[in-house]
Coordinates of C-alpha atoms (C1' of nucleotides) in Angstrom, one line a residue:
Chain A
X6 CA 19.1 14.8 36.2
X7 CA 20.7 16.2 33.2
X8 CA 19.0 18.6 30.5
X9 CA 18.9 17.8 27.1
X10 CA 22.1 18.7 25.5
X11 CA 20.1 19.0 22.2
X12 CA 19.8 23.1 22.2
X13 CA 23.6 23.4 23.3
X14 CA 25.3 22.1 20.4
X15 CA 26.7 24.5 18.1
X16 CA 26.2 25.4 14.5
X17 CA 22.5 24.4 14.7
X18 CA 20.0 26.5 13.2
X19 CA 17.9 28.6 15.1
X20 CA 14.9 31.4 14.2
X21 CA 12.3 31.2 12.3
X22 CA 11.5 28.5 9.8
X23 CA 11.9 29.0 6.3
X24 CA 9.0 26.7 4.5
X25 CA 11.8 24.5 2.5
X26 CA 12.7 23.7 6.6
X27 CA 8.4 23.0 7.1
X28 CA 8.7 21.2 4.0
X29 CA 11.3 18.9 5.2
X30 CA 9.8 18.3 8.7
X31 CA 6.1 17.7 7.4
X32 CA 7.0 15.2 4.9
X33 CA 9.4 13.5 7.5
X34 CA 6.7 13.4 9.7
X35 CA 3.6 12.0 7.6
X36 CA 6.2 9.4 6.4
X37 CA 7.7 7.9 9.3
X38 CA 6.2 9.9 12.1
X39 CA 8.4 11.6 14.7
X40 CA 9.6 8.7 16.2
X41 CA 12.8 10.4 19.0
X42 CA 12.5 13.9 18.0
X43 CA 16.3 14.0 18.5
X44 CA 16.9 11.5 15.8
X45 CA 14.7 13.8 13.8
X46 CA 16.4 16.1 12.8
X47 CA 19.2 14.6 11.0
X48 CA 17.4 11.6 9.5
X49 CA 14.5 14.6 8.0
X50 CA 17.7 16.7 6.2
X51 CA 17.4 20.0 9.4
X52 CA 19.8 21.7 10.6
X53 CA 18.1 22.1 13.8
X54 CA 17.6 20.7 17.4
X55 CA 15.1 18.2 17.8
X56 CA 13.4 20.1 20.0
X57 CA 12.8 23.2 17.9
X58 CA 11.4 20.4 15.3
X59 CA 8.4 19.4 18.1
X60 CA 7.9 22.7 18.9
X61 CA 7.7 23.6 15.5
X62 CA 5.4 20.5 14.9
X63 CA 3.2 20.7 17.8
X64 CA 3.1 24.7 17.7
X65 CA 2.7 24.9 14.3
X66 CA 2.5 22.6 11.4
X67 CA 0.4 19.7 12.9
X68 CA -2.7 19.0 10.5
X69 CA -5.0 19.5 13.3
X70 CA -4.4 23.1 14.3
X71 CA -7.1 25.1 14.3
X72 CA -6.2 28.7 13.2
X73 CA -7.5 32.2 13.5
X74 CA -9.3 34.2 16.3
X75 CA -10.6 32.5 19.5
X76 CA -14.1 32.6 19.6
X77 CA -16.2 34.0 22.4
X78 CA -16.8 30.7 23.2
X79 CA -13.1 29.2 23.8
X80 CA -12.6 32.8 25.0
X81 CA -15.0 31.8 28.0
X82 CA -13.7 28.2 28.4
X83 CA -9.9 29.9 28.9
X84 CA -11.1 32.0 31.4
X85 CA -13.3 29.5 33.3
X86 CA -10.5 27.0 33.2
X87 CA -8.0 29.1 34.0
X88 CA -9.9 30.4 37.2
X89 CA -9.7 26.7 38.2
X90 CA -6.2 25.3 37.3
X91 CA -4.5 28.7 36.8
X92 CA -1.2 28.9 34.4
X93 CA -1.6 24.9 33.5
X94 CA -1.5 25.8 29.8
X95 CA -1.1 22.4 28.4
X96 CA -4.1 21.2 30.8
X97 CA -6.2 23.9 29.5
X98 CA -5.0 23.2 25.8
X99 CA -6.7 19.7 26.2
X100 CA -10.0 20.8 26.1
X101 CA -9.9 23.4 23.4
X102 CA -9.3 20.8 20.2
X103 CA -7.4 22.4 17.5
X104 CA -5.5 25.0 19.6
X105 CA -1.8 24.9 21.6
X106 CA -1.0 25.3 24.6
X107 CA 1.8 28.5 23.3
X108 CA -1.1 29.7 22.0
X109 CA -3.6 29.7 24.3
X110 CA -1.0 31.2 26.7
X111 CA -0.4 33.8 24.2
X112 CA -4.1 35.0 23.8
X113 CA -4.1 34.9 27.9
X114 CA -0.9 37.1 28.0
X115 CA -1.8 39.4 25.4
X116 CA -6.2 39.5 25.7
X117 CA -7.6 38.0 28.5
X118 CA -5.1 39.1 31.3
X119 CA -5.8 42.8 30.3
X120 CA -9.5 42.0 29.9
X121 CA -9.6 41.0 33.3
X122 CA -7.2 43.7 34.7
X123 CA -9.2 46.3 33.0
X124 CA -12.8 44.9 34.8
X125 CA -10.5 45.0 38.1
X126 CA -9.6 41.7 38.7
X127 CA -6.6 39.9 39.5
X128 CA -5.9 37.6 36.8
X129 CA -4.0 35.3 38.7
X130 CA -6.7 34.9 41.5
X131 CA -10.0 36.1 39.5
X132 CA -10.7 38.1 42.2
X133 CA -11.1 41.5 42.7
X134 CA -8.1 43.6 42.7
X135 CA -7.6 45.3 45.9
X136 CA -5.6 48.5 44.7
X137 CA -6.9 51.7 44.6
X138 CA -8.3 51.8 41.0
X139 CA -10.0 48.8 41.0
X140 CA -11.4 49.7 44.7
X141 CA -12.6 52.9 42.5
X142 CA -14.4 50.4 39.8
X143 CA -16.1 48.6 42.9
X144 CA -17.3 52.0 44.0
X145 CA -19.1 52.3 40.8
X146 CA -20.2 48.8 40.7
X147 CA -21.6 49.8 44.3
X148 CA -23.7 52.3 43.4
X149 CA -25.1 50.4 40.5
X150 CA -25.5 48.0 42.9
X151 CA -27.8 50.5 45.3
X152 CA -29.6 52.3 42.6
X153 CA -30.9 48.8 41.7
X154 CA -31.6 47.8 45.1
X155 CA -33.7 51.2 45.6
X156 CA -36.2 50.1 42.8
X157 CA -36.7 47.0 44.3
X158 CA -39.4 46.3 47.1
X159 CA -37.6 45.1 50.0
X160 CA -39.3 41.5 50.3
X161 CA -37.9 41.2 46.6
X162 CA -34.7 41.9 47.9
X163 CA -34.3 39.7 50.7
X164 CA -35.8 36.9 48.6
X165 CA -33.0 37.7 45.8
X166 CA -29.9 37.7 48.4
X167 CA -31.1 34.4 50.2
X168 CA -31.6 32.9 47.1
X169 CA -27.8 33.6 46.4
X170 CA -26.9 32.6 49.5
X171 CA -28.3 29.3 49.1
X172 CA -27.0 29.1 45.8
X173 CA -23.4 29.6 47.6
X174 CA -24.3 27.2 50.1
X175 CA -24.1 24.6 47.0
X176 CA -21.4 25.9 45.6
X177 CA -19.6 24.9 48.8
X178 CA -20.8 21.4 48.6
X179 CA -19.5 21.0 45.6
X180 CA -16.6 22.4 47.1
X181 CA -16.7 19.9 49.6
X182 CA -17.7 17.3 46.9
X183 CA -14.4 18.5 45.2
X184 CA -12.0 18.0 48.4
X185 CA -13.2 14.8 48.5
X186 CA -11.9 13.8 45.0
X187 CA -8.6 15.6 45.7
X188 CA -8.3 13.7 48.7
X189 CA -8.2 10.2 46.9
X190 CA -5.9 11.0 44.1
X191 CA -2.7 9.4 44.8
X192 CA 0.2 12.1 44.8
X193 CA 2.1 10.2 42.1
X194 CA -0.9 10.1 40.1
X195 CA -0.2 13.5 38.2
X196 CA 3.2 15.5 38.6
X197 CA 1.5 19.0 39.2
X198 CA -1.5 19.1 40.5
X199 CA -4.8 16.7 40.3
X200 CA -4.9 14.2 37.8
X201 CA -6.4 15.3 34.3
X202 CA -9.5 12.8 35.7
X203 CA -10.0 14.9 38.2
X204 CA -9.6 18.1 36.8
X205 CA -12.6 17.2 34.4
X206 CA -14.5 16.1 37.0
X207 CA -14.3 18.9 39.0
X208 CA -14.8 21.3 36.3
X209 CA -18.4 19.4 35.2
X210 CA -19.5 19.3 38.9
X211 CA -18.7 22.9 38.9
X212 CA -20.6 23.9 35.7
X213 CA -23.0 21.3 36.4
X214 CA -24.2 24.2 38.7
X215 CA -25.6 26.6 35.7
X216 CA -28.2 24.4 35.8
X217 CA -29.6 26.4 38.4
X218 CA -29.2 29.9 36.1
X219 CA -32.7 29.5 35.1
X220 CA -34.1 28.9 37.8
X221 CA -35.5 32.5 39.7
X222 CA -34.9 31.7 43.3
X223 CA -32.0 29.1 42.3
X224 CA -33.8 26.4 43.7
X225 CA -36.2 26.3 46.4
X226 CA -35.4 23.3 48.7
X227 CA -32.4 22.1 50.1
X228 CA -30.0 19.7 48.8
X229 CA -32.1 17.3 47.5
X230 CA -31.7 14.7 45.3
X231 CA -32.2 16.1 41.5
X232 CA -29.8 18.5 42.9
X233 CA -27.0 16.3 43.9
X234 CA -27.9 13.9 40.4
X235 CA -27.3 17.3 38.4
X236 CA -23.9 17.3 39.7
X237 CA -21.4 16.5 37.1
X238 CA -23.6 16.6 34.4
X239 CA -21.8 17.9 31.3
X240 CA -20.3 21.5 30.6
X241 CA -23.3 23.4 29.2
X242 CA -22.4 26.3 27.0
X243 CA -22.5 29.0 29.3
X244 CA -20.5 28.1 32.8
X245 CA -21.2 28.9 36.2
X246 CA -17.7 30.1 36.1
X247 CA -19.2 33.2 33.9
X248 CA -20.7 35.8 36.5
X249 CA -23.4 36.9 34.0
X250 CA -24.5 33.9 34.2
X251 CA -24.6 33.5 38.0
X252 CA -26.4 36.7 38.1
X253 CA -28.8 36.1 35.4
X254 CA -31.8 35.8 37.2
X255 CA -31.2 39.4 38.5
X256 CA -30.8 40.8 35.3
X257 CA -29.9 44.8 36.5
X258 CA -27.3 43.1 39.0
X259 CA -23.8 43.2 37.6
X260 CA -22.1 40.9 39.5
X261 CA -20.2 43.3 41.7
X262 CA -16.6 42.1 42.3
X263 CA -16.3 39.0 40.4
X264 CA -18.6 37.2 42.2
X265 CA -18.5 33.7 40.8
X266 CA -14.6 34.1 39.3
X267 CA -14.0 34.6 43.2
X268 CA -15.5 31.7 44.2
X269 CA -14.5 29.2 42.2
X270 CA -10.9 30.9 42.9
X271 CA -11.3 30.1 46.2
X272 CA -12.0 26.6 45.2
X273 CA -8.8 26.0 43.2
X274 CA -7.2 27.2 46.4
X275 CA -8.4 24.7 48.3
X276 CA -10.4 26.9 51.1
X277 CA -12.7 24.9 53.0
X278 CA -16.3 26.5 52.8
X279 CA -18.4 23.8 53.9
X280 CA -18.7 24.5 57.3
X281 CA -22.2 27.0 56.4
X282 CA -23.5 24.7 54.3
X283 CA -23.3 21.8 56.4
X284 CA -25.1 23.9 59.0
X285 CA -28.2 24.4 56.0
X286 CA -28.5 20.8 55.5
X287 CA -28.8 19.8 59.1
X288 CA -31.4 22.5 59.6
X289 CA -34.4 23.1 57.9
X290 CA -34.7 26.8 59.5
X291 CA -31.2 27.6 58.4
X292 CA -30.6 31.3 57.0
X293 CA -28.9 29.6 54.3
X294 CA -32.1 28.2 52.8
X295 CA -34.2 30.5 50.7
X296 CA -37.4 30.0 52.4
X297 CA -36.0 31.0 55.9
X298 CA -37.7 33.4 57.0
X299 CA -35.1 36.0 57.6
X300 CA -31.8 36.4 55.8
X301 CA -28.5 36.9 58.2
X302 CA -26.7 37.0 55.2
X303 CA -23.6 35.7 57.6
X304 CA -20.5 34.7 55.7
X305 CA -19.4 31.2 56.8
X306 CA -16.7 31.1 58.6
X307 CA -13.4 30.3 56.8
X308 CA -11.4 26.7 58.9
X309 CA -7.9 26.9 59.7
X310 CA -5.5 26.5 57.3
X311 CA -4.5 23.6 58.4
X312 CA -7.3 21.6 57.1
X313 CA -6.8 23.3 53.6
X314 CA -6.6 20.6 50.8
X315 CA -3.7 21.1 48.6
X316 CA -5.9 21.2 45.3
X317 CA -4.3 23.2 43.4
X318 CA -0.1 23.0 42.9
X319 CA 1.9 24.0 45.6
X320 CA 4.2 26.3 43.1
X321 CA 0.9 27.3 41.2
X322 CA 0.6 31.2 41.4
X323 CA -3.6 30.6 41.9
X324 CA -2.2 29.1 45.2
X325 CA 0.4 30.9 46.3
X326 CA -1.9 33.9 46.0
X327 CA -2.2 36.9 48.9
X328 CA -5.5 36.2 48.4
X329 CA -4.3 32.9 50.8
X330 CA -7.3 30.6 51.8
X331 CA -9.4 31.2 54.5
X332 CA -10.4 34.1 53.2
X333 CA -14.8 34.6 52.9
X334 CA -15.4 34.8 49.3
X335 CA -18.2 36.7 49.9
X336 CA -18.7 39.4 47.5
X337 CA -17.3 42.2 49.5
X338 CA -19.5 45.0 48.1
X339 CA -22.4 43.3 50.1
X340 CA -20.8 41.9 53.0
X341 CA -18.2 44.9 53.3
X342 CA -21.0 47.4 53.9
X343 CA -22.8 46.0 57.6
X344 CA -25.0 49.2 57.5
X345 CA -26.0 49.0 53.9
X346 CA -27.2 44.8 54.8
X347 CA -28.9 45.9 57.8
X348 CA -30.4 48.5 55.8
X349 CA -32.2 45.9 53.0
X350 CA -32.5 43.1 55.6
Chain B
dA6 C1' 5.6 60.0 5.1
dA7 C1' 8.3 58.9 9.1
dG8 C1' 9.3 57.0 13.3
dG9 C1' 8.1 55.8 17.9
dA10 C1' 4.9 53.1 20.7
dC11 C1' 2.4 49.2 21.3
dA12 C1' 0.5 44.5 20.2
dT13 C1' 1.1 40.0 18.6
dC14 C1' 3.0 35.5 18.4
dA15 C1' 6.6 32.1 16.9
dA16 C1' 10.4 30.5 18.9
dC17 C1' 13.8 29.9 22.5
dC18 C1' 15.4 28.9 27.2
dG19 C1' 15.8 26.5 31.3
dC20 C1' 13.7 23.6 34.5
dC21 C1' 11.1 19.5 35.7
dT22 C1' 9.5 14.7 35.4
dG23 C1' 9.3 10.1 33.9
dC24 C1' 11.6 6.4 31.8
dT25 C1' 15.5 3.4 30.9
dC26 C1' 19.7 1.2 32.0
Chain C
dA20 C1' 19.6 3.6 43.8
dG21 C1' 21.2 6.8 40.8
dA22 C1' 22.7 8.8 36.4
dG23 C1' 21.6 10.1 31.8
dC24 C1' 18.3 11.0 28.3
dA25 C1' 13.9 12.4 26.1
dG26 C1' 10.1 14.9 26.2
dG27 C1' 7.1 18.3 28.1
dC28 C1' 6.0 22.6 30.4
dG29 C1' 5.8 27.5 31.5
dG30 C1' 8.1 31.9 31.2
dT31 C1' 10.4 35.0 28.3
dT32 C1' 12.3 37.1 24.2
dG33 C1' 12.7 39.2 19.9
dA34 C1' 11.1 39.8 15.2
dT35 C1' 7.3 41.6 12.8
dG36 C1' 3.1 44.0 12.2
dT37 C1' -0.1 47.7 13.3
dC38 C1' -1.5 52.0 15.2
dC39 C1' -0.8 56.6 16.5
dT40 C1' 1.2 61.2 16.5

DNA sequence: AAGGACATCAACCGCCTGCTC
DNA sequence: AGAGCAGGCGGTTGATGTCCT
């Protein structure tokens, strides 16, 4: 397959744009419309590439840019969808109106990764860095973690973690839920990864979750039926992506080690969680359900690789991640410290 | 005030994919 | 079926702006 000769040929212009050069292209562009951007270029006056013209266009001078700072808002949707389709800037663009996919990868490089790095996680897995500064961030986030648990009455306690657990336990349903989909999409259906269909989906069954966020015990039954009808309900404002939100009915928790990012990590990775939760829903004295009436607080047990489903791109870096599935997603400042469960259980 | 360090972002580069012939 | 082309994508670069000493 050859490349485009376009940006080899000599004595074309490149750099910046001057604005006689914007000018030129605009009024080109709301006359005929772009029609083969490498036609462009000679039929709108440029000295330039056609491709630097639809860069220039789509990057820059399109009427329906939307300029200025990214508010908190898209700020959260980047990092949500990000967590879930990784470097797919163009994918992400699609579902922030206004803004480019350049851009959006340019407030990721220069904001959000260091946001990220700085709260000690990896931002290309959303989980928790394992190097020896971010272990020291954990270590602080541990002992917030105990000095909370200590002014807590121990039936309080246990009542709080099941409850998360079960909420986990759905989370891996809608893992499963998401397998499913990925499982049907024809390969030839989107050249990267899932189809943008799909992506969508998944994101809404994912978010679908926050529903739970008010909710003090996430739930009290099992899987029932409002709880599988919630599923894919519409993105609500504040994602279950966003770990503040995951731990908002434990308002003196800080999530410890990026406990939702991890998850839904995990997710994009393709890791097959649904082995614990299965094990809830065929029994009502399961540990994983919140009125059980003692909490094992067991991580499920990660399947073989084997039976991973590719749902995120092969060449992705979310998937080619050391973070590799299999791994429990289980917030290791809990499930890392045996003595510290048996101690509150 | 000067200049070095750092941050930002527009633009480029090279690769990939889908379409057409 | 395969070659060529057009368009799109993600990574990187470099010019410019801002901050700090």
């Amino acid at each position: 397959m050859g490349r485009s000769p376009c940006c080899d040929e000599n004595g074309l212009k490149k750099g910046p744009w001057t604005p006689e050069e914007d000018q030129k292209l605009v009024q080109y562009i709301q006359k005929h419309g772009h029609g083969s951007w490498r036609a462009l270029p000679k039929l709108a006056g440029l000295n330039r590439c056609g491709k630097s013209c639809r860069l220039r266009w789509t990057n820059y001078l399109r009427p329906d840019i939307k300029r200025g700072k990214f508010s908190p808002e898209e700020e959260q949707t980047i990092l949500n969808l990000h967590s879930f389709l990784g470097n797919k800037w163009s994918a992400i663009a699609t579902h922030l109106p206004g803004r480019t996919d350049n851009e959006i990868k340019n407030f990721w490089n220069t904001h959000l990764k260091k946001k990220l790095i700085q709260m000690g996680f990896d931002p290309m897995t959303h989980r928790p860095r394992t190097d020896i500064f971010s272990n020291l961030q954990q270590l602080l986030a541990l002992a917030n973690l105990r000095e909370f648990m200590d002014q807590q009455p121990w039936e309080e306690q246990a009542v709080r973690l099941q409850a998360e657990a079960f909420q986990m336990a759905k989370l891996q349903y809608c893992q499963h839920l998401l397998q499913t989909a990925a499982a049907t999409v024809p390969a030839s259906s989107s050249s990267n990864s899932l189809s943008s269909m799909t992506d969508m989906e998944s994101f809404n069954l994912l978010n679908s979750i926050s529903s739970f966020k008010d909710n003090p015990v996430l739930g009290s039954s099992p899987l029932d039926n409002s709880t599988l009808s919630s599923l894919g309900t519409a993105i609500t404002s504040q994602s279950v992506l966003d770990p503040q939100v995951h731990f908002s009915h434990s308002p003196n928790l800080k999530p410890p080690c990026g406990f939702q990012t991890h998850l839904t990590s995990e997710i994009a990775q393709g890791s097959d969680y649904t082995a614990g939760f299965s094990q809830a829903e065929s029994s009502p004295q399961s540990p994983w359900f919140p009125h059980s009436p003692s909490p094992p607080l067991l991580p499920p047990q990660p399947v073989p690789s084997t039976t991973q489903t590719a749902i995120s791109n092969p060449g992705d870096a979310c998937s080619t991640s050391s973070y590799g599935g299999g791994t429990p997603f289980w917030p290791e400042l809990l499930l890392d410290d045996e003595s510290f469960i048996q101690e509150i259980a």
